[in-house]
Every structure is written in C-alpha cells, then in structure tokens.
Amino acid sequence: MTKVTIMIPTYNQREYIEQCIESALAQDYSNLEVVVSDDSTDKETEKIVTEKYLKDPRVKYFHNSPGLGRVKNYHKTLYERATGAYVLNLDGDDWLIDVSYITQAVNLLDNDKQIVCVTANKIQYHENNNEFIKEESYNQTLQPVMSGQAYLYEYAMHKVSFNHMTTLYRREDALKIGFYDKDIILTDGESVFRLICDHKIAFLPIEAGVWRVHGGNATHQQLDVDDIHVFFAVEDSIIKYCAAHNTHMGRLLLREWEFKMKIKRIYPIVYAYILGNKPWKLLSLCKKIYRYDPKFFWRFLPSLGYRSVMLLKQKIWNG
C-alpha cells in the first residue's frame, strides 16, 4: 500500500491545530503519516501535539527555531521530513471532512501513472460570522481526468477554484520540478500548475475539506498596487517553465492562457477600486501594469474601458 504524508505546517495556530490533526488521523487510509512542522513563536502548539498525539506512531512533530516562514516551512517539510510517495498539504487552521478522500485519491494515482495529482472541492468557513459556504458554482467544467493543459485552460476561462488543501500529489515528481521553490504568496498554485503541464490531473467532485477564512490567512493579505509582480508571478513562472522544458502547450496557447490568467487576477482589484470610488488607485494600478508588462497593458486597456463603463452604469442604476 502506497504511503501518504499529510503535511501540517503551522504558525501560532494552537486554537485550530487539534481539529486539523484529528481530521487527518480520521482518514480511513491506513498507510498514513502526519508531519506537523511548527513555526510558532510560543510552545503552545508543541504542548498540544506532544501531550495528545505523539503516542500515535503516525504523527511526527518538528519545531522550527528560528521560524522558517510560510513557504520555507512548506519546502523543508516536503523535501526533508515527508517520506510518503504521495503528499497532501493541510495548513494548521484547515481541516478535512471526507474521511475517505485520501483512499479515493490514492486509488486514482495508483491506477494511472500519468495522473500526477488529484484535487477536490472545499468548503469555506468564515470565522467572523460562523458561516459555511459551499462553492457550488465552481469546478463544474472539470472532467474526472484531464490533461494538465486542459485544466489550465478551464482555470483561466471558467469558474475553477484551485484548492491546495485538497490536492494530493506525487512527491517524486514534485521534487523534480522544484516544488515550493519560489517564496511568493501564491507558491502553491505556481508549483501545482507547473507540475501538471505535461501530466494528467484528476478531479473528485466531492467536498474534501474546509478552508477557514479569518484575518490571519496569508492569501487574504491586502496587496498594494506596487505588487504587480506578485499578481503575475504565477503566470510568468509557468510560461518560462514551459518554454524551457518543451512542454506540449504551444506558444500561442501559452500566451493566450497567460493573458486570460492575468485578466482574472487583475479584475477583482479593478472592480474594488471602481466600486470604492478610488480612481486614483485605478490609475496607479494601470501605470504599474504598463511598466511591468506593456504588451499585456495594451491588450488589457480596451477591455478595461468597456468593463469599467458597464460597471459604472450598473452602479449608477442601482443608486
């Protein structure tokens, strides 16, 4: 039976860590290890894990002193501490809810060597109002098994949600491509998108876990207009990777995918500035885009004008 590692990188999440570990240990897959890699500045998480879980031979605990930071913690855990052939990363404030998910995902990976990872849906839990939100309108265009190229296209064109916490991937293939090598906020998506470029990806239409939304989420940190390179880092990296490794994605398709993805990342910010009556910020954003990527800017500008007018009309109409 193939060994699976559930990585749990955590940072000062003592109020969440028990639920996270319990959900990992509740999986019905038997050949499992749970690796807790603790970046905490206090001893509270260590105390909880030591007292409650280290008697379970499936659990390993490491405390990083000094702390490594989010991405380096991912990296060290995957490269030096995980020993499973398949790996799933579960941040210390999230939890799994389908006890058979690992079993289902392993069956897919074991039966088709071309599948490099399996993913599934998640539920959002908004801590401030104790609300669970199912992402029912997302991922409806995904097939059970598809090429990585097809997945990337669907992600750019439709409402597809990438869920790091529900992605089980082949560790050996991840190491070969330099998983988590880039210290950027979107390192999870950047790594998985490169991984699947020349492989297949499987999708299970089930809700496998819960992503807790709270003020401390790294992916909810507010980015400034100066951080255009962060917005575009994923796309730029994938384009360079595909060009260097002669993947099956053609040049024209890659360029069109890059444009669609950058549009997808930019428009939520554009809408926020328009609806928030912040034209100066919108202008500053446009200047930064032009300086960073003038070719994209000139393709982006006409659609910006049209969508902005439509949004303003809607805002005026609604009062």
Short mmCIF file of C-alpha atoms in Angstrom, two decimals, residues 16-313:
data_model
loop_
_atom_site.label_atom_id
_atom_site.label_comp_id
_atom_site.label_asym_id
_atom_site.label_seq_id
_atom_site.Cartn_x
_atom_site.Cartn_y
_atom_site.Cartn_z
CA TYR A 16 -7.05 25.23 15.47
CA ILE A 17 -4.36 22.58 15.48
CA GLU A 18 -6.32 19.84 17.26
CA GLN A 19 -9.17 19.94 14.74
CA CYS A 20 -6.66 19.86 11.91
CA ILE A 21 -4.69 16.86 13.23
CA GLU A 22 -7.84 14.98 14.25
CA SER A 23 -9.23 15.35 10.73
CA ALA A 24 -6.01 13.97 9.24
CA LEU A 25 -5.92 11.00 11.58
CA ALA A 26 -9.61 10.30 10.89
CA GLN A 27 -8.84 9.38 7.28
CA ASP A 28 -9.70 5.72 6.63
CA TYR A 29 -6.46 5.17 4.70
CA SER A 30 -4.10 3.06 6.81
CA ASN A 31 -0.60 3.76 5.45
CA LEU A 32 -0.52 7.36 6.58
CA GLU A 33 1.92 9.70 8.31
CA VAL A 34 1.06 13.15 9.65
CA VAL A 35 4.00 15.57 9.82
CA VAL A 36 3.46 18.70 11.92
CA SER A 37 6.05 21.36 11.13
CA ASP A 38 5.67 24.12 13.71
CA ASP A 39 6.90 27.68 13.10
CA SER A 40 5.23 29.01 16.26
CA THR A 41 6.86 31.63 18.44
CA ASP A 42 5.45 30.02 21.60
CA LYS A 43 5.28 26.48 22.99
CA GLU A 44 1.50 26.09 22.98
CA THR A 45 1.23 24.09 19.75
CA GLU A 46 4.16 21.89 20.77
CA LYS A 47 2.49 21.18 24.13
CA ILE A 48 -0.79 20.16 22.49
CA VAL A 49 0.85 17.90 19.92
CA THR A 50 3.24 16.33 22.43
CA GLU A 51 0.60 15.59 25.04
CA LYS A 52 -2.20 14.41 22.74
CA TYR A 53 -0.72 12.96 19.55
CA LEU A 54 2.89 11.81 19.73
CA LYS A 55 1.84 8.43 21.16
CA ASP A 56 0.30 7.76 17.76
CA PRO A 57 3.10 6.30 15.57
CA ARG A 58 1.61 8.04 12.54
CA VAL A 59 2.39 11.50 13.95
CA LYS A 60 5.75 13.28 13.70
CA TYR A 61 6.42 16.70 15.19
CA PHE A 62 9.13 19.27 14.38
CA HIS A 63 9.60 22.73 15.85
CA ASN A 64 11.47 25.23 13.69
CA SER A 65 13.70 27.53 15.71
CA PRO A 66 14.10 30.14 14.44
CA GLY A 67 10.94 30.09 12.35
CA LEU A 68 11.29 29.41 8.63
CA GLY A 69 8.40 31.43 7.26
CA ARG A 70 5.41 30.05 5.37
CA VAL A 71 6.99 28.91 2.08
CA LYS A 72 10.27 27.67 3.55
CA ASN A 73 8.25 25.66 6.05
CA TYR A 74 6.38 24.03 3.15
CA HIS A 75 9.67 23.39 1.38
CA LYS A 76 11.57 21.89 4.30
CA THR A 77 8.66 19.65 5.28
CA LEU A 78 8.25 18.28 1.76
CA TYR A 79 11.95 17.83 0.98
CA GLU A 80 13.32 16.69 4.34
CA ARG A 81 10.53 15.42 6.58
CA ALA A 82 7.82 13.84 4.43
CA THR A 83 8.51 10.22 3.49
CA GLY A 84 5.30 9.31 1.66
CA ALA A 85 5.16 8.71 -2.09
CA TYR A 86 2.06 10.91 -2.17
CA VAL A 87 1.70 14.19 -0.26
CA LEU A 88 -1.13 16.48 0.78
CA ASN A 89 -0.53 19.86 2.44
CA LEU A 90 -3.07 20.79 5.12
CA ASP A 91 -2.40 24.14 6.78
CA GLY A 92 -2.80 24.14 10.55
CA ASP A 93 -6.04 26.17 10.52
CA ASP A 94 -7.89 23.98 7.98
CA TRP A 95 -9.40 20.51 8.26
CA LEU A 96 -10.56 17.52 6.19
CA ILE A 97 -14.20 16.43 6.29
CA ASP A 98 -14.40 13.45 3.91
CA VAL A 99 -12.75 10.55 5.76
CA SER A 100 -12.40 8.55 2.53
CA TYR A 101 -10.77 11.29 0.48
CA ILE A 102 -7.19 10.02 0.71
CA THR A 103 -8.35 6.49 -0.17
CA GLN A 104 -10.25 7.73 -3.23
CA ALA A 105 -7.36 9.91 -4.39
CA VAL A 106 -4.75 7.16 -3.90
CA ASN A 107 -6.82 4.75 -5.99
CA LEU A 108 -6.72 7.20 -8.88
CA LEU A 109 -2.96 7.78 -8.58
CA ASP A 110 -2.18 4.08 -8.21
CA ASN A 111 -4.24 3.10 -11.25
CA ASP A 112 -2.90 5.70 -13.70
CA LYS A 113 0.77 6.67 -13.55
CA GLN A 114 0.11 9.64 -15.86
CA ILE A 115 -2.02 11.29 -13.18
CA VAL A 116 0.35 13.44 -11.16
CA CYS A 117 -2.16 14.84 -8.68
CA VAL A 118 -5.77 14.62 -7.55
CA THR A 119 -7.86 17.54 -6.33
CA ALA A 120 -11.38 18.12 -4.99
CA ASN A 121 -13.75 20.81 -3.77
CA LYS A 122 -13.56 22.65 -0.48
CA ILE A 123 -16.00 24.49 1.77
CA GLN A 124 -15.18 27.94 3.10
CA TYR A 125 -15.75 28.58 6.79
CA HIS A 126 -15.95 32.29 7.63
CA GLU A 127 -14.96 32.53 11.25
CA ASN A 128 -16.22 36.07 11.86
CA ASN A 129 -19.88 35.10 11.32
CA ASN A 130 -19.68 31.33 11.79
CA GLU A 131 -20.82 30.70 8.21
CA PHE A 132 -20.07 27.73 5.97
CA ILE A 133 -20.16 28.46 2.22
CA LYS A 134 -20.20 25.74 -0.40
CA GLU A 135 -18.54 26.65 -3.71
CA GLU A 136 -21.39 25.13 -5.72
CA SER A 137 -20.89 27.26 -8.82
CA TYR A 138 -17.19 26.35 -9.13
CA ASN A 139 -15.44 23.47 -10.89
CA GLN A 140 -18.50 22.42 -12.89
CA THR A 141 -16.49 22.35 -16.13
CA LEU A 142 -13.82 19.99 -14.78
CA GLN A 143 -13.68 16.39 -16.00
CA PRO A 144 -12.83 13.40 -13.75
CA VAL A 145 -9.47 13.03 -15.53
CA MET A 146 -7.99 15.61 -17.89
CA SER A 147 -4.67 16.77 -19.24
CA GLY A 148 -2.88 19.46 -17.29
CA GLN A 149 -3.21 21.70 -20.34
CA ALA A 150 -7.00 21.25 -20.31
CA TYR A 151 -7.13 22.03 -16.59
CA LEU A 152 -5.11 25.23 -17.02
CA TYR A 153 -7.43 26.32 -19.83
CA GLU A 154 -10.52 25.67 -17.70
CA TYR A 155 -8.96 27.54 -14.80
CA ALA A 156 -8.36 30.62 -16.94
CA MET A 157 -11.70 30.57 -18.78
CA HIS A 158 -14.26 29.40 -16.21
CA LYS A 159 -15.07 29.45 -12.51
CA VAL A 160 -12.49 26.95 -11.33
CA SER A 161 -11.19 27.01 -7.78
CA PHE A 162 -7.67 25.72 -7.10
CA ASN A 163 -7.57 24.15 -3.65
CA HIS A 164 -4.10 23.49 -2.23
CA MET A 165 -5.56 21.77 0.83
CA THR A 166 -7.36 19.12 -1.24
CA THR A 167 -4.51 18.38 -3.67
CA LEU A 168 -2.74 15.03 -3.25
CA TYR A 169 0.37 14.89 -5.47
CA ARG A 170 3.28 12.60 -6.30
CA ARG A 171 6.22 13.65 -4.13
CA GLU A 172 8.95 12.44 -6.51
CA ASP A 173 7.55 14.44 -9.43
CA ALA A 174 7.10 17.49 -7.22
CA LEU A 175 10.74 17.38 -6.12
CA LYS A 176 11.90 17.11 -9.73
CA ILE A 177 10.27 20.38 -10.73
CA GLY A 178 11.26 22.35 -7.62
CA PHE A 179 8.01 22.45 -5.66
CA TYR A 180 7.68 25.46 -3.33
CA ASP A 181 10.95 26.89 -4.62
CA LYS A 182 9.55 30.41 -5.09
CA ASP A 183 8.93 32.41 -1.92
CA ILE A 184 5.73 34.07 -3.14
CA ILE A 185 2.24 34.17 -1.65
CA LEU A 186 0.86 32.03 -4.50
CA THR A 187 3.60 29.39 -4.36
CA ASP A 188 1.09 26.56 -4.01
CA GLY A 189 -0.71 27.30 -7.28
CA GLU A 190 2.54 28.11 -9.07
CA SER A 191 4.00 24.76 -8.04
CA VAL A 192 0.97 22.64 -8.93
CA PHE A 193 0.41 24.40 -12.26
CA ARG A 194 3.98 23.65 -13.32
CA LEU A 195 3.62 20.08 -12.09
CA ILE A 196 0.64 19.33 -14.30
CA CYS A 197 1.91 20.93 -17.52
CA ASP A 198 2.92 17.58 -19.06
CA HIS A 199 0.81 15.23 -16.98
CA LYS A 200 -2.81 14.45 -16.18
CA ILE A 201 -4.80 15.71 -13.21
CA ALA A 202 -7.83 14.02 -11.65
CA PHE A 203 -10.79 15.78 -10.04
CA LEU A 204 -13.16 14.29 -7.48
CA PRO A 205 -16.45 16.23 -7.31
CA ILE A 206 -16.68 15.93 -3.53
CA GLU A 207 -16.13 18.38 -0.70
CA ALA A 208 -12.95 17.04 0.86
CA GLY A 209 -12.07 19.77 3.34
CA VAL A 210 -12.80 23.12 4.94
CA TRP A 211 -10.73 26.25 4.38
CA ARG A 212 -11.00 28.54 7.39
CA VAL A 213 -11.23 32.22 6.43
CA HIS A 214 -10.02 34.63 9.10
CA GLY A 215 -7.88 37.72 9.46
CA GLY A 216 -4.64 35.75 9.55
CA ASN A 217 -4.92 33.97 6.19
CA ALA A 218 -1.79 34.57 4.11
CA THR A 219 -3.79 34.56 0.88
CA HIS A 220 -6.13 37.23 2.25
CA GLN A 221 -3.39 39.74 2.92
CA GLN A 222 -4.06 43.01 1.09
CA LEU A 223 -1.62 43.55 -1.73
CA ASP A 224 -0.67 47.03 -2.88
CA VAL A 225 -0.52 48.23 -6.49
CA ASP A 226 3.27 48.11 -6.17
CA ASP A 227 2.97 44.30 -6.01
CA ILE A 228 2.07 43.71 -9.67
CA HIS A 229 4.93 41.24 -9.87
CA VAL A 230 3.16 39.21 -7.17
CA PHE A 231 -0.12 39.21 -9.11
CA PHE A 232 1.63 37.98 -12.25
CA ALA A 233 4.31 35.77 -10.70
CA VAL A 234 2.43 32.51 -11.26
CA GLU A 235 1.78 33.11 -14.95
CA ASP A 236 5.29 34.41 -15.67
CA SER A 237 6.84 31.39 -13.96
CA ILE A 238 4.69 28.86 -15.85
CA ILE A 239 5.40 30.50 -19.21
CA LYS A 240 9.15 30.35 -18.54
CA TYR A 241 8.93 26.76 -17.30
CA CYS A 242 7.01 25.54 -20.35
CA ALA A 243 9.37 27.34 -22.73
CA ALA A 244 12.43 25.85 -21.05
CA HIS A 245 11.09 22.29 -20.83
CA ASN A 246 9.42 21.99 -24.24
CA THR A 247 6.05 21.01 -22.83
CA HIS A 248 3.15 20.20 -25.12
CA MET A 249 1.50 23.57 -24.62
CA GLY A 250 2.09 25.55 -27.81
CA ARG A 251 3.45 29.09 -27.76
CA LEU A 252 0.23 30.74 -28.95
CA LEU A 253 -1.88 28.80 -26.47
CA LEU A 254 0.50 29.70 -23.66
CA ARG A 255 0.37 33.40 -24.50
CA GLU A 256 -3.42 33.39 -24.63
CA TRP A 257 -3.57 31.49 -21.34
CA GLU A 258 -1.16 33.99 -19.78
CA PHE A 259 -3.36 36.91 -20.86
CA LYS A 260 -6.57 35.32 -19.57
CA MET A 261 -4.95 34.46 -16.24
CA LYS A 262 -3.60 37.96 -15.72
CA ILE A 263 -7.02 39.40 -16.54
CA LYS A 264 -8.54 37.02 -13.99
CA ARG A 265 -6.16 38.26 -11.29
CA ILE A 266 -6.45 41.96 -12.09
CA TYR A 267 -10.20 42.47 -12.50
CA PRO A 268 -11.25 41.86 -8.87
CA ILE A 269 -8.88 44.68 -7.92
CA VAL A 270 -10.21 46.91 -10.72
CA TYR A 271 -13.80 46.30 -9.60
CA ALA A 272 -12.91 47.07 -5.99
CA TYR A 273 -11.36 50.40 -6.98
CA ILE A 274 -14.32 51.41 -9.17
CA LEU A 275 -16.96 50.42 -6.64
CA GLY A 276 -14.94 52.06 -3.87
CA ASN A 277 -14.68 55.37 -5.78
CA LYS A 278 -10.89 55.20 -5.92
CA PRO A 279 -9.99 56.37 -9.46
CA TRP A 280 -6.52 57.44 -8.35
CA LYS A 281 -5.75 53.89 -7.27
CA LEU A 282 -7.06 52.55 -10.58
CA LEU A 283 -4.81 54.98 -12.43
CA SER A 284 -1.83 53.97 -10.29
CA LEU A 285 -2.62 50.30 -11.00
CA CYS A 286 -2.67 50.94 -14.75
CA LYS A 287 0.69 52.71 -14.57
CA LYS A 288 2.23 49.80 -12.68
CA ILE A 289 0.84 47.29 -15.18
CA TYR A 290 2.26 49.29 -18.08
CA ARG A 291 5.71 49.48 -16.50
CA TYR A 292 5.75 45.79 -15.63
CA ASP A 293 4.23 44.36 -18.81
CA PRO A 294 3.50 46.89 -21.60
CA LYS A 295 2.39 44.20 -24.08
CA PHE A 296 -0.25 42.96 -21.67
CA PHE A 297 -1.28 46.53 -20.87
CA TRP A 298 -2.20 47.39 -24.46
CA ARG A 299 -4.33 44.24 -24.75
CA PHE A 300 -5.85 44.86 -21.32
CA LEU A 301 -6.76 48.54 -21.86
CA PRO A 302 -9.73 48.16 -24.27
CA SER A 303 -11.46 45.58 -22.09
CA LEU A 304 -10.77 47.73 -19.03
CA GLY A 305 -12.55 50.67 -20.67
CA TYR A 306 -15.58 48.61 -21.67
CA ARG A 307 -15.95 46.78 -18.36
CA SER A 308 -15.43 49.98 -16.37
CA VAL A 309 -18.23 51.74 -18.26
CA MET A 310 -20.58 48.78 -17.74
CA LEU A 311 -19.74 48.65 -14.04
CA LEU A 312 -20.27 52.39 -13.61
CA LYS A 313 -23.64 52.17 -15.40
#
